[in-house]
Amino acid sequence: VPEVVITYTFNAEGYLTKAAYAFELAPTTNVLNIDYTWTGGNLTKAVMQQVGSTDYVEYIYQYDVTTTAKNPVCFFPNYEIYWVQSAINFGKNSANLLSASQITINDSAGPQIETATYSDYTFDANDYVTSFSITGDGSVLLGDTKYVLSYKCF
């Protein structure tokens, strides 16, 4: 199984702007790129595309700008980030809580769109999210699911 080398690029504000994936045998030859767009301190768009392909997947994010939490859950489309987000330095996270997302697969079959909404956030006494629900399939996490979180601070 080939090992993958991932190179992260950050802007001057500390937000992740690009993840470039290559195989260890050719670490400077990207095979997949994810580009990120940030607006008002929130990740608003990510585009994932294989190098040399016209097909791409676009992730659009919307936020409740009236609500914040301490270190909110990260919804980047990178498996290595959202599965082990507490162990990887992915830069700054979004400032607000996610309220909706849309995933559009753009390929030869035409755009295929899935949407999701995020609700029922609960918080602990330290303002960390302890649970939330996702309705719909337009998320990097499974839809129609309630997530319950716990934290172990060192």
Short mmCIF file of N, CA and C in Angstrom, two decimals:
data_model
loop_
_atom_site.label_atom_id
_atom_site.label_comp_id
_atom_site.label_asym_id
_atom_site.label_seq_id
_atom_site.Cartn_x
_atom_site.Cartn_y
_atom_site.Cartn_z
N VAL A 1 0.85 -1.17 0.00
CA VAL A 1 0.00 0.00 0.00
C VAL A 1 0.90 1.24 0.00
N PRO A 2 0.74 2.11 -0.99
CA PRO A 2 1.59 3.31 -1.04
C PRO A 2 1.25 4.28 0.09
N GLU A 3 2.29 4.88 0.65
CA GLU A 3 2.08 5.89 1.68
C GLU A 3 1.87 7.25 1.02
N VAL A 4 1.09 8.09 1.71
CA VAL A 4 0.73 9.40 1.18
C VAL A 4 1.45 10.49 1.95
N VAL A 5 1.91 11.49 1.23
CA VAL A 5 2.52 12.68 1.82
C VAL A 5 1.51 13.81 1.63
N ILE A 6 1.18 14.50 2.72
CA ILE A 6 0.21 15.59 2.65
C ILE A 6 0.93 16.88 3.02
N THR A 7 0.83 17.87 2.15
CA THR A 7 1.44 19.18 2.41
C THR A 7 0.32 20.19 2.62
N TYR A 8 0.34 20.82 3.79
CA TYR A 8 -0.66 21.85 4.12
C TYR A 8 -0.06 23.23 3.88
N THR A 9 -0.88 24.13 3.31
CA THR A 9 -0.49 25.52 3.12
C THR A 9 -1.47 26.39 3.90
N PHE A 10 -0.93 27.38 4.62
CA PHE A 10 -1.74 28.26 5.46
C PHE A 10 -1.56 29.70 5.00
N ASN A 11 -2.61 30.52 5.19
CA ASN A 11 -2.47 31.95 4.89
C ASN A 11 -1.85 32.67 6.09
N ALA A 12 -1.64 33.98 5.96
CA ALA A 12 -0.99 34.75 7.02
C ALA A 12 -1.80 34.77 8.31
N GLU A 13 -3.12 34.56 8.22
CA GLU A 13 -3.98 34.55 9.41
C GLU A 13 -3.99 33.20 10.11
N GLY A 14 -3.35 32.19 9.52
CA GLY A 14 -3.29 30.87 10.14
C GLY A 14 -4.37 29.90 9.71
N TYR A 15 -5.11 30.22 8.64
CA TYR A 15 -6.15 29.32 8.13
C TYR A 15 -5.58 28.43 7.04
N LEU A 16 -5.99 27.17 7.02
CA LEU A 16 -5.58 26.23 5.99
C LEU A 16 -6.18 26.67 4.65
N THR A 17 -5.33 26.82 3.63
CA THR A 17 -5.81 27.24 2.32
C THR A 17 -5.67 26.15 1.26
N LYS A 18 -4.81 25.15 1.53
CA LYS A 18 -4.63 24.08 0.55
C LYS A 18 -4.07 22.85 1.25
N ALA A 19 -4.56 21.69 0.83
CA ALA A 19 -3.98 20.40 1.20
C ALA A 19 -3.62 19.72 -0.11
N ALA A 20 -2.35 19.37 -0.27
CA ALA A 20 -1.88 18.73 -1.49
C ALA A 20 -1.41 17.32 -1.14
N TYR A 21 -1.94 16.33 -1.83
CA TYR A 21 -1.66 14.92 -1.56
C TYR A 21 -0.77 14.36 -2.66
N ALA A 22 0.27 13.64 -2.25
CA ALA A 22 1.19 12.98 -3.18
C ALA A 22 1.56 11.63 -2.60
N PHE A 23 2.09 10.76 -3.45
CA PHE A 23 2.58 9.47 -2.97
C PHE A 23 4.03 9.63 -2.52
N GLU A 24 4.43 8.85 -1.53
CA GLU A 24 5.78 8.95 -0.96
C GLU A 24 6.86 8.74 -2.03
N LEU A 25 6.58 7.90 -3.03
CA LEU A 25 7.57 7.66 -4.09
C LEU A 25 7.79 8.87 -4.98
N ALA A 26 6.84 9.80 -5.02
CA ALA A 26 6.95 11.04 -5.81
C ALA A 26 6.35 12.17 -4.99
N PRO A 27 6.98 12.56 -3.88
CA PRO A 27 6.36 13.49 -2.93
C PRO A 27 6.10 14.90 -3.44
N THR A 28 6.70 15.27 -4.56
CA THR A 28 6.46 16.62 -5.09
C THR A 28 5.46 16.62 -6.25
N THR A 29 4.90 15.46 -6.56
CA THR A 29 3.92 15.35 -7.64
C THR A 29 2.53 15.15 -7.02
N ASN A 30 1.76 16.21 -6.95
CA ASN A 30 0.43 16.13 -6.36
C ASN A 30 -0.49 15.27 -7.20
N VAL A 31 -1.31 14.47 -6.50
CA VAL A 31 -2.33 13.67 -7.19
C VAL A 31 -3.74 14.14 -6.83
N LEU A 32 -3.85 14.87 -5.71
CA LEU A 32 -5.14 15.39 -5.25
C LEU A 32 -4.90 16.70 -4.52
N ASN A 33 -5.74 17.68 -4.78
CA ASN A 33 -5.67 18.96 -4.08
C ASN A 33 -7.02 19.30 -3.47
N ILE A 34 -6.98 19.92 -2.30
CA ILE A 34 -8.18 20.49 -1.70
C ILE A 34 -7.87 21.95 -1.42
N ASP A 35 -8.65 22.85 -2.00
CA ASP A 35 -8.49 24.29 -1.80
C ASP A 35 -9.62 24.79 -0.91
N TYR A 36 -9.28 25.68 0.03
CA TYR A 36 -10.23 26.16 1.02
C TYR A 36 -10.42 27.66 0.88
N THR A 37 -11.67 28.11 1.07
CA THR A 37 -12.01 29.54 1.06
C THR A 37 -12.58 29.89 2.43
N TRP A 38 -12.06 30.97 3.02
CA TRP A 38 -12.49 31.44 4.34
C TRP A 38 -13.12 32.81 4.20
N THR A 39 -14.24 33.00 4.89
CA THR A 39 -14.94 34.29 4.87
C THR A 39 -15.36 34.61 6.30
N GLY A 40 -14.97 35.76 6.80
CA GLY A 40 -15.37 36.18 8.14
C GLY A 40 -14.96 35.21 9.24
N GLY A 41 -13.83 34.53 9.07
CA GLY A 41 -13.36 33.59 10.08
C GLY A 41 -14.00 32.22 10.01
N ASN A 42 -14.74 31.94 8.94
CA ASN A 42 -15.39 30.64 8.78
C ASN A 42 -15.00 30.01 7.45
N LEU A 43 -14.82 28.68 7.45
CA LEU A 43 -14.61 27.95 6.21
C LEU A 43 -15.91 27.97 5.44
N THR A 44 -15.93 28.59 4.27
CA THR A 44 -17.17 28.71 3.50
C THR A 44 -17.19 27.82 2.26
N LYS A 45 -15.99 27.36 1.81
CA LYS A 45 -15.96 26.50 0.63
C LYS A 45 -14.69 25.68 0.63
N ALA A 46 -14.80 24.44 0.17
CA ALA A 46 -13.64 23.59 -0.09
C ALA A 46 -13.89 22.89 -1.42
N VAL A 47 -12.86 22.82 -2.23
CA VAL A 47 -12.97 22.15 -3.53
C VAL A 47 -11.90 21.07 -3.59
N MET A 48 -12.34 19.82 -3.82
CA MET A 48 -11.44 18.67 -3.91
C MET A 48 -11.38 18.22 -5.36
N GLN A 49 -10.14 18.11 -5.89
CA GLN A 49 -10.01 17.73 -7.30
C GLN A 49 -8.74 16.92 -7.51
N GLN A 50 -8.88 15.82 -8.25
CA GLN A 50 -7.70 15.06 -8.65
C GLN A 50 -6.96 15.86 -9.71
N VAL A 51 -5.66 15.85 -9.64
CA VAL A 51 -4.84 16.57 -10.62
C VAL A 51 -5.06 15.95 -12.00
N GLY A 52 -5.31 16.80 -12.99
CA GLY A 52 -5.51 16.34 -14.37
C GLY A 52 -6.94 15.97 -14.70
N SER A 53 -7.85 16.09 -13.74
CA SER A 53 -9.25 15.74 -13.97
C SER A 53 -10.11 17.00 -14.00
N THR A 54 -11.19 16.95 -14.76
CA THR A 54 -12.14 18.06 -14.73
C THR A 54 -13.23 17.82 -13.69
N ASP A 55 -13.31 16.60 -13.16
CA ASP A 55 -14.28 16.28 -12.10
C ASP A 55 -13.80 16.89 -10.79
N TYR A 56 -14.74 17.34 -9.96
CA TYR A 56 -14.38 17.87 -8.65
C TYR A 56 -15.58 17.78 -7.72
N VAL A 57 -15.28 17.88 -6.43
CA VAL A 57 -16.32 17.90 -5.41
C VAL A 57 -16.22 19.23 -4.69
N GLU A 58 -17.35 19.91 -4.56
CA GLU A 58 -17.40 21.21 -3.91
C GLU A 58 -18.22 21.12 -2.62
N TYR A 59 -17.66 21.63 -1.55
CA TYR A 59 -18.32 21.67 -0.24
C TYR A 59 -18.61 23.13 0.09
N ILE A 60 -19.86 23.46 0.35
CA ILE A 60 -20.26 24.81 0.72
C ILE A 60 -20.77 24.76 2.16
N TYR A 61 -20.32 25.71 2.99
CA TYR A 61 -20.67 25.73 4.41
C TYR A 61 -21.36 27.04 4.77
N GLN A 62 -22.41 26.95 5.61
CA GLN A 62 -23.09 28.13 6.15
C GLN A 62 -23.08 28.03 7.67
N TYR A 63 -23.06 29.19 8.33
CA TYR A 63 -22.88 29.24 9.77
C TYR A 63 -23.95 30.08 10.45
N ASP A 64 -24.19 29.77 11.71
CA ASP A 64 -24.97 30.63 12.59
C ASP A 64 -23.97 31.61 13.18
N VAL A 65 -23.91 32.81 12.62
CA VAL A 65 -22.89 33.77 13.04
C VAL A 65 -23.19 34.38 14.40
N THR A 66 -24.33 34.04 14.99
CA THR A 66 -24.66 34.54 16.33
C THR A 66 -24.19 33.59 17.43
N THR A 67 -23.68 32.41 17.04
CA THR A 67 -23.31 31.41 18.03
C THR A 67 -21.86 30.96 17.85
N THR A 68 -21.13 30.94 18.94
CA THR A 68 -19.76 30.43 18.93
C THR A 68 -19.64 29.35 19.99
N ALA A 69 -18.57 28.60 19.91
CA ALA A 69 -18.26 27.57 20.91
C ALA A 69 -16.75 27.50 21.02
N LYS A 70 -16.28 26.95 22.10
CA LYS A 70 -14.85 26.76 22.27
C LYS A 70 -14.43 25.59 21.40
N ASN A 71 -13.50 25.85 20.48
CA ASN A 71 -12.95 24.82 19.60
C ASN A 71 -14.05 23.95 18.97
N PRO A 72 -14.91 24.55 18.11
CA PRO A 72 -16.02 23.77 17.53
C PRO A 72 -15.52 22.62 16.66
N VAL A 73 -16.41 21.69 16.37
CA VAL A 73 -16.08 20.53 15.56
C VAL A 73 -15.67 20.99 14.16
N CYS A 74 -14.64 20.37 13.63
CA CYS A 74 -14.12 20.70 12.30
C CYS A 74 -14.80 19.82 11.25
N PHE A 75 -15.24 20.43 10.16
CA PHE A 75 -15.92 19.68 9.10
C PHE A 75 -15.16 19.77 7.78
N PHE A 76 -13.84 19.80 7.84
CA PHE A 76 -13.03 19.79 6.63
C PHE A 76 -13.28 18.47 5.89
N PRO A 77 -13.18 18.45 4.55
CA PRO A 77 -13.40 17.20 3.82
C PRO A 77 -12.20 16.26 3.83
N ASN A 78 -11.20 16.54 4.63
CA ASN A 78 -10.02 15.67 4.72
C ASN A 78 -10.25 14.61 5.80
N TYR A 79 -10.17 13.36 5.42
CA TYR A 79 -10.37 12.29 6.40
C TYR A 79 -9.38 12.39 7.55
N GLU A 80 -8.13 12.69 7.25
CA GLU A 80 -7.11 12.72 8.30
C GLU A 80 -7.38 13.84 9.31
N ILE A 81 -8.11 14.87 8.92
CA ILE A 81 -8.38 15.97 9.85
C ILE A 81 -9.62 15.68 10.68
N TYR A 82 -10.74 15.34 10.06
CA TYR A 82 -11.94 15.22 10.89
C TYR A 82 -11.96 13.96 11.74
N TRP A 83 -11.18 12.93 11.40
CA TRP A 83 -11.16 11.74 12.26
C TRP A 83 -10.22 11.91 13.44
N VAL A 84 -9.15 12.68 13.29
CA VAL A 84 -8.20 12.87 14.39
C VAL A 84 -7.91 14.36 14.59
N GLN A 85 -8.97 15.16 14.55
CA GLN A 85 -8.79 16.61 14.56
C GLN A 85 -8.07 17.15 15.78
N SER A 86 -8.10 16.45 16.89
CA SER A 86 -7.39 16.95 18.06
C SER A 86 -5.90 16.65 17.98
N ALA A 87 -5.46 15.84 17.03
CA ALA A 87 -4.06 15.44 16.94
C ALA A 87 -3.32 16.09 15.77
N ILE A 88 -4.02 16.78 14.89
CA ILE A 88 -3.40 17.38 13.70
C ILE A 88 -3.53 18.90 13.77
N ASN A 89 -2.43 19.58 13.45
CA ASN A 89 -2.49 21.04 13.38
C ASN A 89 -3.04 21.42 12.00
N PHE A 90 -4.33 21.72 11.95
CA PHE A 90 -4.94 22.14 10.69
C PHE A 90 -5.14 23.65 10.65
N GLY A 91 -4.48 24.37 11.56
CA GLY A 91 -4.61 25.82 11.60
C GLY A 91 -5.85 26.23 12.38
N LYS A 92 -6.28 27.46 12.15
CA LYS A 92 -7.46 27.96 12.83
C LYS A 92 -8.72 27.25 12.34
N ASN A 93 -9.67 27.09 13.24
CA ASN A 93 -10.95 26.49 12.91
C ASN A 93 -11.96 27.61 12.66
N SER A 94 -13.13 27.26 12.17
CA SER A 94 -14.19 28.25 11.97
C SER A 94 -14.58 28.89 13.29
N ALA A 95 -14.98 30.14 13.23
CA ALA A 95 -15.32 30.90 14.42
C ALA A 95 -16.72 30.58 14.93
N ASN A 96 -17.61 30.17 14.03
CA ASN A 96 -19.01 29.96 14.40
C ASN A 96 -19.43 28.51 14.19
N LEU A 97 -20.64 28.21 14.65
CA LEU A 97 -21.16 26.85 14.52
C LEU A 97 -21.82 26.65 13.16
N LEU A 98 -21.58 25.50 12.59
CA LEU A 98 -22.13 25.17 11.28
C LEU A 98 -23.65 25.03 11.37
N SER A 99 -24.35 25.62 10.41
CA SER A 99 -25.81 25.48 10.37
C SER A 99 -26.29 24.69 9.15
N ALA A 100 -25.52 24.72 8.06
CA ALA A 100 -25.89 23.98 6.85
C ALA A 100 -24.66 23.72 6.00
N SER A 101 -24.74 22.67 5.21
CA SER A 101 -23.67 22.39 4.25
C SER A 101 -24.26 21.74 3.01
N GLN A 102 -23.51 21.85 1.93
CA GLN A 102 -23.93 21.26 0.66
C GLN A 102 -22.71 20.64 0.01
N ILE A 103 -22.87 19.42 -0.47
CA ILE A 103 -21.81 18.76 -1.22
C ILE A 103 -22.30 18.57 -2.64
N THR A 104 -21.52 19.06 -3.60
CA THR A 104 -21.87 18.91 -5.01
C THR A 104 -20.77 18.12 -5.70
N ILE A 105 -21.12 16.98 -6.25
CA ILE A 105 -20.19 16.18 -7.05
C ILE A 105 -20.38 16.61 -8.49
N ASN A 106 -19.34 17.15 -9.09
CA ASN A 106 -19.39 17.62 -10.47
C ASN A 106 -18.57 16.67 -11.33
N ASP A 107 -19.27 15.84 -12.11
CA ASP A 107 -18.60 14.88 -12.98
C ASP A 107 -19.36 14.78 -14.30
N SER A 108 -19.02 13.79 -15.10
CA SER A 108 -19.64 13.66 -16.43
C SER A 108 -21.14 13.42 -16.37
N ALA A 109 -21.65 12.94 -15.24
CA ALA A 109 -23.09 12.73 -15.07
C ALA A 109 -23.83 14.02 -14.76
N GLY A 110 -23.08 15.09 -14.54
CA GLY A 110 -23.68 16.37 -14.16
C GLY A 110 -23.66 16.54 -12.65
N PRO A 111 -24.00 17.72 -12.17
CA PRO A 111 -23.94 17.99 -10.73
C PRO A 111 -24.91 17.11 -9.94
N GLN A 112 -24.40 16.53 -8.86
CA GLN A 112 -25.21 15.76 -7.93
C GLN A 112 -25.10 16.45 -6.58
N ILE A 113 -26.20 16.95 -6.05
CA ILE A 113 -26.19 17.82 -4.88
C ILE A 113 -26.85 17.13 -3.69
N GLU A 114 -26.17 17.19 -2.55
CA GLU A 114 -26.72 16.71 -1.27
C GLU A 114 -26.61 17.86 -0.27
N THR A 115 -27.63 18.03 0.59
CA THR A 115 -27.59 19.10 1.59
C THR A 115 -27.76 18.51 2.99
N ALA A 116 -27.33 19.28 3.97
CA ALA A 116 -27.48 18.88 5.37
C ALA A 116 -27.71 20.11 6.22
N THR A 117 -28.42 19.92 7.32
CA THR A 117 -28.57 20.98 8.32
C THR A 117 -28.04 20.45 9.65
N TYR A 118 -27.55 21.38 10.47
CA TYR A 118 -26.95 21.06 11.76
C TYR A 118 -27.75 21.78 12.83
N SER A 119 -28.13 21.07 13.88
CA SER A 119 -29.01 21.67 14.88
C SER A 119 -28.81 21.00 16.23
N ASP A 120 -29.61 21.45 17.18
CA ASP A 120 -29.66 20.86 18.52
C ASP A 120 -28.29 20.83 19.20
N TYR A 121 -27.52 21.88 19.02
CA TYR A 121 -26.23 21.96 19.71
C TYR A 121 -26.45 22.09 21.21
N THR A 122 -25.69 21.33 21.98
CA THR A 122 -25.65 21.51 23.44
C THR A 122 -24.20 21.74 23.84
N PHE A 123 -24.02 22.39 24.98
CA PHE A 123 -22.69 22.80 25.42
C PHE A 123 -22.48 22.42 26.88
N ASP A 124 -21.21 22.24 27.25
CA ASP A 124 -20.91 22.01 28.66
C ASP A 124 -20.63 23.37 29.32
N ALA A 125 -20.29 23.34 30.59
CA ALA A 125 -20.06 24.57 31.36
C ALA A 125 -18.87 25.37 30.83
N ASN A 126 -17.96 24.73 30.09
CA ASN A 126 -16.79 25.42 29.54
C ASN A 126 -17.00 25.87 28.10
N ASP A 127 -18.22 25.77 27.59
CA ASP A 127 -18.60 26.21 26.25
C ASP A 127 -18.10 25.31 25.13
N TYR A 128 -17.82 24.04 25.44
CA TYR A 128 -17.50 23.06 24.41
C TYR A 128 -18.80 22.40 23.93
N VAL A 129 -18.89 22.10 22.64
CA VAL A 129 -20.05 21.39 22.10
C VAL A 129 -20.05 19.97 22.65
N THR A 130 -21.18 19.55 23.23
CA THR A 130 -21.28 18.18 23.75
C THR A 130 -22.20 17.31 22.90
N SER A 131 -23.04 17.92 22.08
CA SER A 131 -23.84 17.14 21.14
C SER A 131 -24.40 18.06 20.05
N PHE A 132 -24.74 17.44 18.93
CA PHE A 132 -25.39 18.14 17.83
C PHE A 132 -26.01 17.10 16.92
N SER A 133 -26.90 17.53 16.05
CA SER A 133 -27.56 16.62 15.11
C SER A 133 -27.33 17.09 13.68
N ILE A 134 -27.25 16.12 12.79
CA ILE A 134 -27.15 16.40 11.35
C ILE A 134 -28.35 15.74 10.68
N THR A 135 -29.05 16.53 9.85
CA THR A 135 -30.17 16.02 9.06
C THR A 135 -29.80 16.17 7.60
N GLY A 136 -29.89 15.09 6.83
CA GLY A 136 -29.54 15.13 5.42
C GLY A 136 -28.16 14.53 5.17
N ASP A 137 -27.83 14.35 3.89
CA ASP A 137 -26.59 13.66 3.51
C ASP A 137 -25.50 14.58 2.98
N GLY A 138 -25.65 15.89 3.10
CA GLY A 138 -24.66 16.80 2.56
C GLY A 138 -23.59 17.20 3.55
N SER A 139 -23.06 16.23 4.30
CA SER A 139 -22.04 16.49 5.31
C SER A 139 -20.90 15.50 5.13
N VAL A 140 -19.73 15.85 5.66
CA VAL A 140 -18.62 14.90 5.66
C VAL A 140 -18.86 13.80 6.68
N LEU A 141 -19.74 14.03 7.65
CA LEU A 141 -20.14 13.01 8.62
C LEU A 141 -21.47 12.41 8.18
N LEU A 142 -21.81 11.26 8.73
CA LEU A 142 -23.08 10.62 8.39
C LEU A 142 -24.25 11.51 8.76
N GLY A 143 -25.22 11.59 7.87
CA GLY A 143 -26.41 12.38 8.11
C GLY A 143 -27.46 11.64 8.90
N ASP A 144 -28.49 12.39 9.27
CA ASP A 144 -29.61 11.85 10.05
C ASP A 144 -29.10 11.14 11.29
N THR A 145 -28.18 11.82 11.99
CA THR A 145 -27.50 11.25 13.15
C THR A 145 -27.33 12.31 14.23
N LYS A 146 -27.45 11.89 15.48
CA LYS A 146 -27.11 12.74 16.61
C LYS A 146 -25.72 12.33 17.09
N TYR A 147 -24.84 13.30 17.25
CA TYR A 147 -23.47 13.06 17.70
C TYR A 147 -23.33 13.54 19.14
N VAL A 148 -22.73 12.71 19.97
CA VAL A 148 -22.48 13.05 21.37
C VAL A 148 -20.97 13.02 21.57
N LEU A 149 -20.43 14.12 22.10
CA LEU A 149 -18.99 14.29 22.24
C LEU A 149 -18.59 14.34 23.71
N SER A 150 -17.35 13.96 23.96
CA SER A 150 -16.80 14.13 25.30
C SER A 150 -15.36 14.63 25.14
N TYR A 151 -14.86 15.26 26.15
CA TYR A 151 -13.53 15.87 26.09
C TYR A 151 -12.71 15.42 27.27
N LYS A 152 -11.43 15.23 27.02
CA LYS A 152 -10.50 14.92 28.09
C LYS A 152 -9.39 15.95 27.98
N CYS A 153 -9.40 16.90 28.88
CA CYS A 153 -8.39 17.97 28.85
C CYS A 153 -7.19 17.56 29.69
N PHE A 154 -6.01 17.84 29.19
CA PHE A 154 -4.79 17.48 29.91
C PHE A 154 -4.17 18.70 30.55
#
